[in-house]
């Protein structure tokens, strides 16, 4: 357990100087993970999925409730996903950062148990012991958003970026729309989590408004108040799309 925590910390350092290979003996010094490279996802159908965090955290020990959402929208050309991150109210960075966030393999069950989401979406068997190489994202775990696009070092993160190794094609191994987002503190403990749900079926908002978010079947947002949080998040997204 301690070894794993240490490795996660090393991964965070690797992000800062991405060209420097990990130096401990356990870690691979090659770019490639043990199972090969992830595949850029093309022909993604237009769709937007949002993971809106619930109003209570799975692990309340830090005393701060992380809120906000991560949204993924298929690019109009079908290649890759625009990820929009809007997460806030992280606890003390000095005590708990770097914070990391990933797409996990299973959705969050109705009881909000973040542990039940199992591990990171990792179709190439990169594993947990090979820190993500930012310069070679195809070698990373597909679901390792923090590894590929930076850890969270402060009390909030508002950003967007292109992510080529996720899909909006239901049934694809790279499909993230039926999976979950999990936020961890630096020692890997899971702080909060939420399921991705379908916002709308036709891709980029054109500003014409009127689109009513349509949550998918995976409504099992964390905690008994999760659905309310979800609806608040969806309304916020709908409003944002009107702008
Ligand atoms: C994965 O990508 C890296 C970097 O481009 C390359 O060096 C390596 O050969 C690739 N591995 C496989 C199994 O294709
Ligand atoms: C597809 O669109 C995205 C977002 O505009 C862009 O970053 C990417 O380069 C495009 N890819 C191709 C293959 O055209
Ligand atoms: C992020 O979320 C906050 C709170 O919902 C909202 O006020 C803000 O406009 C959002 N920012 C972006 C860039 O979406
Ligand atoms: C949460 O899920 C994990 C993994 O499935 C399980 O071991 C644990 O007992 C669950 N916790 C609760 C409180 O149900
Ligand atoms: C992280 O630290 C907290 C508080 O010290 C502890 O309760 C928790 O078990 C730690 N998590 C891991 C995975 O070691
Ligand atoms: C989404 O649907 C609206 C209304 O049907 C249409 O005007 C718009 O072009 C569609 N957008 C895309 C990206 O397909």
XYZ file of N, CA and C and ligand atoms in Angstrom:
813
model
N 0.840 -1.207 0.000
C 0.000 0.000 0.000
C 0.870 1.251 0.000
N 1.886 1.246 0.869
C 2.776 2.405 0.901
C 3.518 2.547 -0.421
N 3.914 1.410 -0.959
C 4.640 1.455 -2.227
C 3.760 2.074 -3.299
N 2.494 1.702 -3.295
C 1.595 2.231 -4.316
C 1.437 3.745 -4.148
N 1.293 4.169 -2.889
C 1.152 5.610 -2.659
C 2.373 6.342 -3.176
N 3.513 5.773 -2.939
C 4.742 6.400 -3.384
C 4.761 6.499 -4.905
N 4.318 5.451 -5.541
C 4.335 5.444 -7.001
C 3.407 6.501 -7.559
N 2.278 6.695 -6.898
C 1.356 7.729 -7.357
C 2.037 9.093 -7.246
N 2.753 9.305 -6.158
C 3.462 10.565 -5.985
C 4.501 10.731 -7.086
N 5.182 9.674 -7.414
C 6.162 9.739 -8.497
C 5.485 10.118 -9.801
N 4.275 9.563 -10.003
C 3.537 9.904 -11.208
C 3.274 11.395 -11.294
N 2.938 12.003 -10.159
C 2.695 13.432 -10.141
C 3.936 14.207 -10.524
N 5.082 13.779 -10.032
C 6.334 14.443 -10.370
C 6.627 14.275 -11.857
N 6.332 13.082 -12.362
C 6.595 12.822 -13.779
C 5.823 13.784 -14.665
N 4.661 14.235 -14.174
C 3.875 15.171 -14.957
C 4.617 16.489 -15.140
N 5.329 16.891 -14.104
C 6.008 18.176 -14.143
C 7.157 18.134 -15.140
N 7.853 17.016 -15.161
C 8.944 16.880 -16.122
C 8.708 15.609 -16.920
N 7.859 15.744 -17.911
C 7.328 14.568 -18.584
C 8.380 13.768 -19.334
N 9.464 14.394 -19.707
C 10.456 13.696 -20.517
C 11.357 12.795 -19.676
N 11.343 13.000 -18.356
C 12.238 12.238 -17.502
C 11.590 10.907 -17.151
N 12.175 9.806 -17.558
C 11.574 8.515 -17.228
C 11.620 8.274 -15.722
N 10.668 7.502 -15.235
C 10.702 7.140 -13.830
C 12.017 6.430 -13.499
N 12.514 6.618 -12.302
C 13.835 6.090 -11.994
C 13.822 4.913 -11.029
N 12.679 4.638 -10.397
C 12.694 3.515 -9.473
C 12.656 2.197 -10.241
N 13.211 1.182 -9.628
C 13.344 -0.090 -10.310
C 12.051 -0.745 -10.691
N 10.986 -0.489 -9.909
C 9.716 -1.156 -10.166
C 9.074 -0.624 -11.438
N 9.322 0.646 -11.720
C 8.611 1.282 -12.819
C 9.262 0.985 -14.152
N 8.430 0.871 -15.164
C 8.943 0.678 -16.511
C 9.668 1.930 -16.972
N 10.766 1.767 -17.666
C 11.462 2.922 -18.221
C 11.153 3.079 -19.703
N 10.279 2.242 -20.212
C 9.867 2.390 -21.607
C 8.585 3.200 -21.651
N 8.277 3.737 -22.808
C 7.058 4.520 -22.945
C 5.842 3.629 -22.978
N 5.971 2.470 -23.514
C 4.819 1.616 -23.728
C 4.425 0.869 -22.461
N 3.120 0.820 -22.215
C 2.626 0.001 -21.137
C 2.709 -1.459 -21.535
N 2.490 -2.334 -20.586
C 2.656 -3.756 -20.875
C 1.694 -4.274 -21.930
N 0.549 -3.637 -22.098
C -0.426 -4.186 -23.042
C -0.512 -3.451 -24.356
N 0.358 -2.505 -24.626
C 0.294 -1.773 -25.891
C -0.321 -0.401 -25.751
N -0.638 0.208 -26.879
C -1.075 1.603 -26.910
C -2.565 1.726 -27.160
N -3.134 2.782 -26.599
C -4.536 3.080 -26.839
C -4.722 3.605 -28.264
N -5.944 3.498 -28.745
C -6.270 3.853 -30.134
C -7.060 5.158 -30.168
N -6.645 6.068 -31.058
C -7.417 7.308 -31.243
C -8.813 6.947 -31.733
N -9.814 7.568 -31.110
C -11.200 7.214 -31.412
C -11.780 8.130 -32.485
N -12.136 7.548 -33.605
C -12.736 8.287 -34.715
C -14.206 7.888 -34.861
N -14.918 8.598 -35.696
C -16.342 8.315 -35.964
C -17.194 8.356 -34.699
N -16.802 9.210 -33.753
C -17.640 9.357 -32.554
C -18.939 10.050 -32.938
N -20.085 9.458 -32.602
C -21.347 10.140 -32.896
C -21.507 11.377 -32.005
N -22.200 12.402 -32.497
C -22.400 13.608 -31.685
C -23.119 13.266 -30.396
N -22.526 13.623 -29.274
C -23.156 13.377 -27.977
C -22.354 14.096 -26.907
N -23.036 14.455 -25.831
C -22.395 15.072 -24.672
C -22.807 14.300 -23.425
N -21.831 13.968 -22.629
C -22.087 13.292 -21.354
C -21.480 14.118 -20.237
N -22.202 14.197 -19.110
C -21.709 14.979 -17.973
C -21.678 14.112 -16.718
N -20.620 14.277 -15.957
C -20.537 13.682 -14.626
C -20.574 14.841 -13.633
N -21.709 15.004 -12.968
C -21.903 16.096 -12.002
C -21.766 15.533 -10.591
N -20.850 16.088 -9.827
C -20.572 15.538 -8.496
C -21.750 15.770 -7.548
N -21.962 14.832 -6.644
C -23.069 14.944 -5.688
C -22.753 15.983 -4.598
N -23.765 16.396 -3.833
C -23.572 17.452 -2.814
C -22.894 16.965 -1.539
N -22.682 15.684 -1.429
C -21.896 15.183 -0.299
C -20.774 14.321 -0.866
N -19.634 14.337 -0.203
C -18.508 13.549 -0.703
C -18.514 12.165 -0.079
N -18.066 11.217 -0.862
C -17.953 9.829 -0.415
C -17.068 9.755 0.823
N -15.946 10.466 0.797
C -15.048 10.523 1.951
C -15.040 11.963 2.469
N -15.754 12.226 3.564
C -15.886 13.603 4.060
C -14.742 14.036 4.981
N -13.724 13.197 5.115
C -12.709 13.435 6.147
C -11.930 14.732 5.957
N -11.842 15.213 4.720
C -11.060 16.434 4.498
C -11.815 17.689 4.924
N -13.121 17.569 5.164
C -13.909 18.709 5.612
C -14.327 19.657 4.508
N -14.035 19.337 3.267
C -14.428 20.201 2.159
C -15.171 19.363 1.123
N -16.271 19.904 0.606
C -17.073 19.165 -0.366
C -16.712 19.626 -1.778
N -16.069 18.752 -2.518
C -15.703 19.054 -3.903
C -16.975 19.001 -4.749
N -17.204 20.034 -5.532
C -18.395 20.068 -6.374
C -18.014 20.412 -7.811
N -19.005 20.328 -8.683
C -18.791 20.681 -10.083
C -18.968 19.482 -10.991
N -18.410 19.580 -12.174
C -18.677 18.550 -13.165
C -17.540 18.421 -14.173
N -17.553 17.295 -14.844
C -16.683 17.060 -16.003
C -17.594 16.649 -17.157
N -17.442 17.342 -18.272
C -18.312 17.126 -19.427
C -17.482 16.682 -20.616
N -17.973 15.709 -21.340
C -17.290 15.253 -22.548
C -18.208 15.364 -23.755
N -17.764 16.084 -24.785
C -18.556 16.287 -25.994
C -17.769 15.803 -27.211
N -18.378 14.955 -28.004
C -17.713 14.480 -29.218
C -17.431 15.657 -30.144
N -16.236 15.687 -30.730
C -15.924 16.726 -31.707
C -16.764 16.538 -32.967
N -17.044 17.657 -33.633
C -17.906 17.609 -34.820
C -17.325 16.717 -35.912
N -16.000 16.619 -35.988
C -15.383 15.766 -37.017
C -15.321 14.290 -36.588
N -15.853 13.986 -35.415
C -15.931 12.600 -34.977
C -14.680 12.071 -34.302
N -13.597 12.827 -34.361
C -12.343 12.352 -33.767
C -12.133 12.999 -32.408
N -12.151 12.186 -31.385
C -11.847 12.670 -30.047
C -12.996 13.399 -29.379
N -12.721 13.787 -28.135
C -13.729 14.351 -27.244
C -13.185 15.654 -26.675
N -14.026 16.686 -26.622
C -13.664 17.891 -25.879
C -14.102 17.687 -24.432
N -13.128 17.669 -23.537
C -13.430 17.509 -22.115
C -13.426 18.886 -21.459
N -14.512 19.212 -20.767
C -14.590 20.470 -20.022
C -14.657 20.134 -18.539
N -13.678 20.654 -17.811
C -13.584 20.392 -16.373
C -13.977 21.653 -15.620
N -14.888 21.515 -14.672
C -15.258 22.638 -13.828
C -15.479 22.094 -12.420
N -14.392 21.945 -11.708
C -14.429 21.357 -10.372
C -13.898 22.387 -9.374
N -14.551 22.464 -8.206
C -14.144 23.475 -7.242
C -14.274 22.967 -5.801
N -13.801 23.806 -4.886
C -13.869 23.544 -3.438
C -13.068 22.318 -3.020
N -11.924 22.132 -3.656
C -11.018 21.085 -3.179
C -10.484 21.466 -1.804
N -10.194 20.475 -0.971
C -9.622 20.777 0.348
C -8.174 21.252 0.219
N -7.589 21.599 1.331
C -6.244 22.173 1.386
C -5.253 21.472 0.455
N -4.765 22.183 -0.562
C -3.755 21.568 -1.437
C -2.501 21.173 -0.667
N -2.146 21.946 0.331
C -0.936 21.633 1.088
C -1.047 20.271 1.761
N -2.245 19.944 2.199
C -2.434 18.679 2.911
C -2.786 17.518 1.979
N -3.523 17.815 0.904
C -4.133 16.710 0.172
C -3.792 16.611 -1.310
N -3.138 17.623 -1.870
C -2.847 17.566 -3.314
C -1.520 16.828 -3.552
N -1.199 16.432 -4.796
C -2.025 16.624 -5.988
C -3.281 15.738 -5.975
N -4.383 16.363 -6.408
C -5.616 15.609 -6.598
C -5.596 15.006 -8.003
N -6.096 13.806 -8.133
C -6.158 13.183 -9.444
C -7.596 12.759 -9.728
N -7.916 12.668 -11.006
C -9.277 12.263 -11.400
C -9.196 11.385 -12.633
N -10.047 10.396 -12.643
C -10.016 9.399 -13.714
C -11.427 8.976 -14.085
N -11.529 8.371 -15.258
C -12.731 7.637 -15.617
C -12.527 6.205 -15.154
N -13.482 5.729 -14.369
C -13.374 4.376 -13.831
C -14.260 3.415 -14.613
N -13.965 2.140 -14.431
C -14.532 1.084 -15.257
C -16.039 0.902 -15.100
N -16.519 1.009 -13.886
C -17.934 0.756 -13.633
C -18.628 2.027 -13.153
N -19.950 2.116 -13.355
C -20.689 3.255 -12.806
C -20.774 3.176 -11.284
N -21.099 4.314 -10.685
C -21.311 4.378 -9.239
C -22.680 3.768 -8.944
N -22.752 2.843 -7.989
C -24.076 2.287 -7.663
C -24.935 3.323 -6.937
N -26.202 2.993 -6.781
C -27.158 3.945 -6.205
C -26.766 4.396 -4.803
N -26.004 3.576 -4.082
C -25.638 3.955 -2.718
C -24.432 4.907 -2.674
N -23.891 5.271 -3.843
C -22.812 6.260 -3.875
C -21.442 5.726 -3.523
N -21.279 4.426 -3.515
C -20.011 3.807 -3.103
C -18.955 3.948 -4.214
N -18.029 4.885 -4.033
C -17.009 5.129 -5.062
C -16.070 3.936 -5.233
N -15.917 3.139 -4.212
C -15.037 1.977 -4.304
C -15.558 0.970 -5.314
N -16.857 0.924 -5.474
C -17.475 -0.066 -6.357
C -17.266 0.247 -7.841
N -16.682 1.407 -8.154
C -16.406 1.716 -9.566
C -15.178 0.964 -10.069
N -14.555 0.210 -9.200
C -13.331 -0.538 -9.515
C -12.211 0.391 -9.976
N -11.371 -0.056 -10.919
C -10.176 0.708 -11.289
C -10.401 1.655 -12.449
N -9.302 2.223 -12.924
C -9.355 3.157 -14.047
C -9.710 2.430 -15.342
N -10.383 3.124 -16.238
C -10.597 2.581 -17.580
C -9.224 2.399 -18.222
N -8.862 1.159 -18.467
C -7.483 0.838 -18.865
C -7.530 -0.316 -19.869
N -7.795 0.023 -21.112
C -8.040 -1.006 -22.127
C -6.765 -1.649 -22.624
N -5.624 -1.022 -22.338
C -4.345 -1.529 -22.833
C -3.517 -2.158 -21.723
N -4.132 -2.343 -20.565
C -3.420 -2.932 -19.439
C -2.134 -2.161 -19.116
N -2.251 -0.864 -19.117
C -1.129 -0.031 -18.672
C -0.805 -0.348 -17.209
N -1.849 -0.576 -16.453
C -1.662 -0.895 -15.047
C -1.464 0.352 -14.211
N -1.371 0.146 -12.906
C -1.278 1.262 -11.967
C 0.158 1.659 -11.675
N 1.114 0.920 -12.179
C 2.496 1.129 -11.746
C 3.380 1.750 -12.818
N 2.761 2.240 -13.896
C 3.515 2.905 -14.953
C 2.975 4.314 -15.102
N 3.575 5.294 -14.432
C 3.035 6.657 -14.495
C 2.863 7.119 -15.942
N 1.784 7.821 -16.164
C 1.426 8.279 -17.500
C 2.492 9.208 -18.067
N 2.860 8.972 -19.316
C 3.790 9.867 -20.017
C 2.964 10.884 -20.796
N 3.021 12.119 -20.365
C 2.198 13.145 -20.998
C 2.523 13.269 -22.489
N 3.797 13.097 -22.828
C 4.222 13.264 -24.223
C 3.776 12.102 -25.112
N 3.316 11.027 -24.507
C 2.889 9.856 -25.289
C 1.563 9.348 -24.718
N 0.492 10.130 -24.895
C -0.771 9.799 -24.229
C -1.345 8.445 -24.640
N -0.950 7.952 -25.818
C -1.471 6.642 -26.232
C -0.965 5.515 -25.333
N 0.100 5.787 -24.588
C 0.626 4.768 -23.692
C -0.045 4.797 -22.328
N -0.880 5.814 -22.081
C -1.505 5.968 -20.768
C -2.780 5.142 -20.678
N -3.250 4.948 -19.472
C -4.576 4.382 -19.293
C -5.580 5.327 -19.956
N -6.509 4.787 -20.738
C -7.467 5.649 -21.441
C -8.205 6.564 -20.466
N -8.507 6.048 -19.278
C -9.298 6.822 -18.321
C -8.495 7.749 -17.429
N -7.192 7.809 -17.618
C -6.340 8.599 -16.716
C -6.298 10.061 -17.160
N -7.381 10.768 -16.919
C -7.466 12.161 -17.365
C -6.419 13.023 -16.666
N -6.230 12.833 -15.375
C -5.232 13.630 -14.656
C -3.832 13.348 -15.190
N -3.546 12.103 -15.448
C -2.222 11.750 -15.926
C -1.909 12.370 -17.278
N -2.906 12.385 -18.161
C -2.688 12.901 -19.506
C -2.789 14.418 -19.574
N -3.578 15.008 -18.663
C -3.900 16.442 -18.816
C -3.616 17.252 -17.557
N -2.876 16.734 -16.644
C -2.413 17.389 -15.412
C -3.283 17.032 -14.205
N -2.578 16.878 -13.109
C -3.237 16.731 -11.822
C -3.831 18.074 -11.406
N -4.648 18.032 -10.367
C -5.241 19.256 -9.817
C -4.408 19.650 -8.600
N -3.799 20.825 -8.672
C -2.855 21.242 -7.634
C -3.441 22.304 -6.704
N -4.548 22.916 -7.081
C -5.138 23.987 -6.276
C -6.514 23.604 -5.781
N -7.318 24.602 -5.419
C -8.647 24.322 -4.878
C -9.715 24.263 -5.955
N -9.327 24.530 -7.203
C -10.300 24.364 -8.277
C -9.576 24.084 -9.587
N -10.326 23.574 -10.549
C -9.795 23.417 -11.905
C -10.922 23.719 -12.882
N -10.733 24.752 -13.672
C -11.671 25.097 -14.734
C -10.869 25.157 -16.020
N -11.094 24.169 -16.869
C -10.300 24.088 -18.091
C -11.019 23.210 -19.109
N -10.495 23.184 -20.304
C -10.993 22.221 -21.288
C -9.832 21.777 -22.161
N -9.962 20.605 -22.709
C -8.881 20.045 -23.527
C -9.419 18.940 -24.423
N -8.602 18.619 -25.425
C -8.954 17.533 -26.338
C -8.443 16.200 -25.783
N -9.313 15.206 -25.817
C -8.961 13.864 -25.351
C -9.311 12.885 -26.482
N -8.282 12.268 -27.052
C -8.481 11.473 -28.273
C -8.786 10.005 -28.011
N -8.666 9.572 -26.762
C -8.737 8.136 -26.472
C -10.010 7.761 -25.716
N -11.103 8.475 -26.018
C -12.409 8.145 -25.467
C -13.425 8.198 -26.599
N -14.541 7.510 -26.378
C -15.533 7.373 -27.440
C -16.937 7.670 -26.933
N -17.761 8.187 -27.854
C -19.195 8.320 -27.576
C -19.997 7.222 -28.271
N -19.323 6.216 -28.780
C -20.012 5.105 -29.429
C -20.412 4.058 -28.386
N -21.708 3.962 -28.070
C -22.112 2.946 -27.083
C -21.641 1.565 -27.535
N -21.114 0.816 -26.603
C -20.612 -0.508 -26.935
C -19.133 -0.540 -27.236
N -18.563 0.610 -27.609
C -17.116 0.654 -27.811
C -16.410 0.451 -26.472
N -15.275 -0.246 -26.477
C -14.522 -0.366 -25.225
C -14.100 0.999 -24.677
N -13.997 1.979 -25.552
C -13.562 3.321 -25.155
C -14.739 4.228 -24.773
N -15.953 3.691 -24.836
C -17.153 4.478 -24.497
C -17.114 4.883 -23.027
N -17.275 6.191 -22.770
C -17.234 6.648 -21.367
C -18.621 6.995 -20.834
N -19.633 6.978 -21.697
C -20.949 7.461 -21.306
C -21.676 6.607 -20.279
N -21.211 5.393 -20.064
C -21.844 4.533 -19.060
C -20.902 4.262 -17.895
N -19.893 5.123 -17.775
C -18.894 4.924 -16.730
C -18.915 6.086 -15.760
N -17.881 6.189 -14.911
C -17.929 7.157 -13.820
C -16.655 7.976 -13.739
N -16.764 9.100 -13.056
C -15.621 9.958 -12.750
C -15.327 9.818 -11.260
N -14.069 9.601 -10.928
C -13.684 9.491 -9.521
C -12.543 10.471 -9.243
N -12.677 11.214 -8.142
C -11.653 12.173 -7.722
C -10.958 11.621 -6.482
N -9.639 11.618 -6.532
C -8.851 11.077 -5.431
C -7.986 12.167 -4.792
N -7.652 11.996 -3.512
C -6.602 12.802 -2.906
C -5.250 12.146 -3.218
N -4.177 12.797 -2.811
C -2.859 12.360 -3.260
C -2.528 10.934 -2.827
N -3.068 10.507 -1.700
C -2.733 9.146 -1.264
C -3.677 8.092 -1.839
N -4.400 8.433 -2.878
C -5.297 7.570 -3.668
C -6.693 7.387 -3.067
N -6.920 7.817 -1.827
C -8.258 7.679 -1.266
C -9.285 8.395 -2.146
N -10.407 7.729 -2.389
C -11.450 8.287 -3.256
C -12.304 9.281 -2.484
N -12.318 10.519 -2.939
C -13.039 11.567 -2.221
C -14.484 11.688 -2.678
N -14.690 11.615 -4.000
C -16.046 11.775 -4.528
C -16.105 11.160 -5.915
N -17.321 10.924 -6.393
C -17.479 10.280 -7.696
C -18.867 10.549 -8.253
N -19.006 10.393 -9.544
C -20.310 10.588 -10.192
C -20.335 9.827 -11.503
N -21.535 9.490 -11.936
C -21.687 8.824 -13.230
C -21.801 9.828 -14.360
N -21.294 9.455 -15.517
C -21.577 10.217 -16.724
C -23.006 9.910 -17.158
N -23.719 10.944 -17.544
C -25.076 10.768 -18.075
C -25.189 11.571 -19.368
N -26.031 11.091 -20.240
C -26.206 11.741 -21.540
C -26.902 13.087 -21.373
N -26.326 14.131 -21.940
C -26.947 15.450 -21.880
C -27.824 15.682 -23.087
N -27.290 15.435 -24.270
C -28.092 15.608 -25.477
C -27.509 14.730 -26.564
N -28.310 14.419 -27.533
C -27.912 13.440 -28.520
C -27.223 14.000 -29.738
N -27.148 15.339 -29.869
C -26.617 15.825 -31.138
C -25.448 16.807 -31.003
N -24.542 16.450 -30.168
C -23.226 17.072 -30.205
C -23.176 18.518 -29.791
N -22.385 19.309 -30.495
C -22.076 20.667 -30.103
C -23.333 21.532 -30.054
N -23.454 22.277 -28.966
C -24.574 23.195 -28.839
C -24.383 24.345 -29.815
N -25.408 24.633 -30.541
C -25.285 25.669 -31.560
C -25.795 27.009 -31.059
N -26.273 27.069 -29.831
C -26.750 28.324 -29.284
C -28.203 28.598 -29.603
N -28.861 27.651 -30.207
C -30.269 27.850 -30.520
C -31.154 27.542 -29.323
N -30.605 26.920 -28.327
C -31.352 26.663 -27.104
C -32.414 25.604 -27.288
N -33.196 25.428 -26.233
C -34.310 24.505 -26.307
C -33.952 23.059 -26.064
N -32.673 22.755 -25.978
C -32.274 21.373 -25.754
C -32.510 20.998 -24.297
N -33.360 20.037 -24.081
C -33.597 19.568 -22.720
C -32.671 18.397 -22.436
N -31.808 18.540 -21.430
C -30.900 17.434 -21.123
C -31.675 16.149 -20.852
N -31.182 15.080 -21.387
C -31.854 13.801 -21.229
C -30.919 12.810 -20.556
N -31.030 12.700 -19.238
C -30.148 11.747 -18.555
C -30.372 10.333 -19.073
N -29.308 9.594 -19.180
C -29.418 8.212 -19.625
C -29.906 7.332 -18.486
N -29.842 6.052 -18.712
C -30.349 5.118 -17.716
C -29.521 5.128 -16.434
N -28.286 5.617 -16.532
C -27.414 5.561 -15.362
C -27.631 6.779 -14.479
N -28.759 6.788 -13.805
C -29.108 7.897 -12.920
C -28.570 7.694 -11.514
N -27.868 6.622 -11.277
C -27.456 6.281 -9.921
C -26.351 7.162 -9.392
N -26.580 8.460 -9.387
C -25.567 9.371 -8.871
C -25.337 9.104 -7.393
N -24.155 9.459 -6.951
C -23.745 9.099 -5.602
C -24.648 9.720 -4.546
N -25.002 8.899 -3.581
C -25.691 9.407 -2.402
C -27.173 9.665 -2.635
N -27.884 9.810 -1.549
C -29.328 9.938 -1.673
C -29.735 11.275 -2.277
N -28.838 12.269 -2.199
C -29.131 13.567 -2.792
C -28.512 13.711 -4.176
N -27.962 12.624 -4.660
C -27.229 12.710 -5.914
C -28.081 13.161 -7.086
N -29.319 12.705 -7.132
C -30.157 13.043 -8.270
C -30.412 14.543 -8.303
N -30.622 15.143 -7.130
C -30.822 16.586 -7.093
C -29.603 17.307 -7.622
N -28.433 16.850 -7.194
C -27.191 17.477 -7.653
C -27.079 17.326 -9.157
N -27.455 16.175 -9.625
C -27.381 15.904 -11.051
C -28.257 16.890 -11.810
N -29.476 17.079 -11.313
C -30.403 17.969 -12.008
C -29.883 19.395 -11.981
N -29.324 19.809 -10.849
C -28.745 21.145 -10.767
C -27.647 21.279 -11.815
N -26.810 20.245 -11.902
C -25.719 20.281 -12.864
C -26.234 20.340 -14.291
N -27.269 19.585 -14.567
C -27.800 19.565 -15.927
C -28.424 20.906 -16.283
N -29.100 21.514 -15.326
C -29.688 22.835 -15.579
C -28.574 23.831 -15.854
N -27.487 23.720 -15.085
C -26.365 24.627 -15.283
C -25.797 24.463 -16.686
N -25.676 23.218 -17.119
C -25.145 22.974 -18.454
C -26.102 23.523 -19.508
N -27.390 23.285 -19.304
C -28.379 23.772 -20.265
C -28.290 25.292 -20.368
N -28.129 25.953 -19.223
C -28.015 27.410 -19.219
C -26.754 27.830 -19.964
N -25.659 27.117 -19.681
C -24.391 27.460 -20.319
C -24.522 27.337 -21.832
N -25.295 26.363 -22.269
C -25.421 26.152 -23.705
C -26.229 27.264 -24.371
N -27.023 27.963 -23.573
C -27.809 29.052 -24.134
C -26.937 30.277 -24.381
N -25.786 30.327 -23.727
C -24.924 31.513 -23.834
C -24.142 31.497 -25.138
C 3.440 2.785 -28.211
O 3.784 4.108 -28.575
C 5.144 4.397 -28.293
C 5.357 5.876 -28.524
O 4.968 6.229 -29.813
C 6.027 3.540 -29.175
O 7.385 3.797 -28.873
C 5.725 2.082 -28.890
O 6.421 1.266 -29.807
C 4.242 1.795 -29.025
N 3.981 0.454 -28.519
C 3.279 -0.420 -29.194
C 3.075 -1.751 -28.528
O 2.820 -0.181 -30.308
C -11.140 17.089 -35.090
O -11.613 18.224 -34.387
C -10.821 18.551 -33.241
C -11.528 19.682 -32.517
O -11.738 20.755 -33.365
C -9.417 18.903 -33.671
O -8.628 19.207 -32.544
C -8.808 17.734 -34.406
O -7.543 18.108 -34.915
C -9.694 17.294 -35.553
N -9.164 16.044 -36.049
C -9.153 15.735 -37.332
C -8.574 14.415 -37.702
O -9.603 16.492 -38.172
C -18.172 26.509 -13.449
O -19.214 26.237 -12.516
C -19.623 27.386 -11.803
C -20.624 26.939 -10.735
O -21.647 26.195 -11.304
C -20.225 28.397 -12.778
O -20.615 29.553 -12.090
C -19.180 28.755 -13.831
O -19.769 29.595 -14.801
C -18.647 27.500 -14.498
N -17.549 27.872 -15.384
C -17.462 27.430 -16.624
C -16.269 27.894 -17.410
O -18.290 26.690 -17.110
C -18.279 -0.483 -1.432
O -17.873 -1.284 -2.521
C -16.769 -2.115 -2.215
C -16.343 -2.796 -3.514
O -17.437 -3.357 -4.149
C -17.165 -3.113 -1.144
O -16.066 -3.931 -0.808
C -17.612 -2.343 0.086
O -18.103 -3.238 1.049
C -18.711 -1.360 -0.273
N -19.008 -0.535 0.894
C -20.234 -0.389 1.353
C -20.376 0.505 2.523
O -21.179 -0.960 0.838
C -5.110 8.457 3.116
O -4.970 9.158 4.336
C -6.107 9.043 5.208
C -5.859 9.911 6.414
O -4.563 9.778 6.896
C -6.300 7.591 5.609
O -7.458 7.461 6.395
C -6.462 6.761 4.341
O -6.541 5.403 4.679
C -5.296 6.982 3.405
N -5.555 6.259 2.158
C -4.733 5.298 1.715
C -5.166 4.638 0.449
O -3.714 4.964 2.297
C -28.423 19.531 -33.535
O -29.809 19.616 -33.767
C -30.221 20.901 -34.179
C -31.731 20.929 -34.245
O -32.203 19.761 -34.853
C -29.563 21.228 -35.514
O -29.929 22.514 -35.927
C -28.054 21.164 -35.348
O -27.434 21.360 -36.604
C -27.626 19.833 -34.787
N -26.209 19.876 -34.484
C -25.388 18.930 -34.871
C -23.963 19.088 -34.478
O -25.771 17.937 -35.478
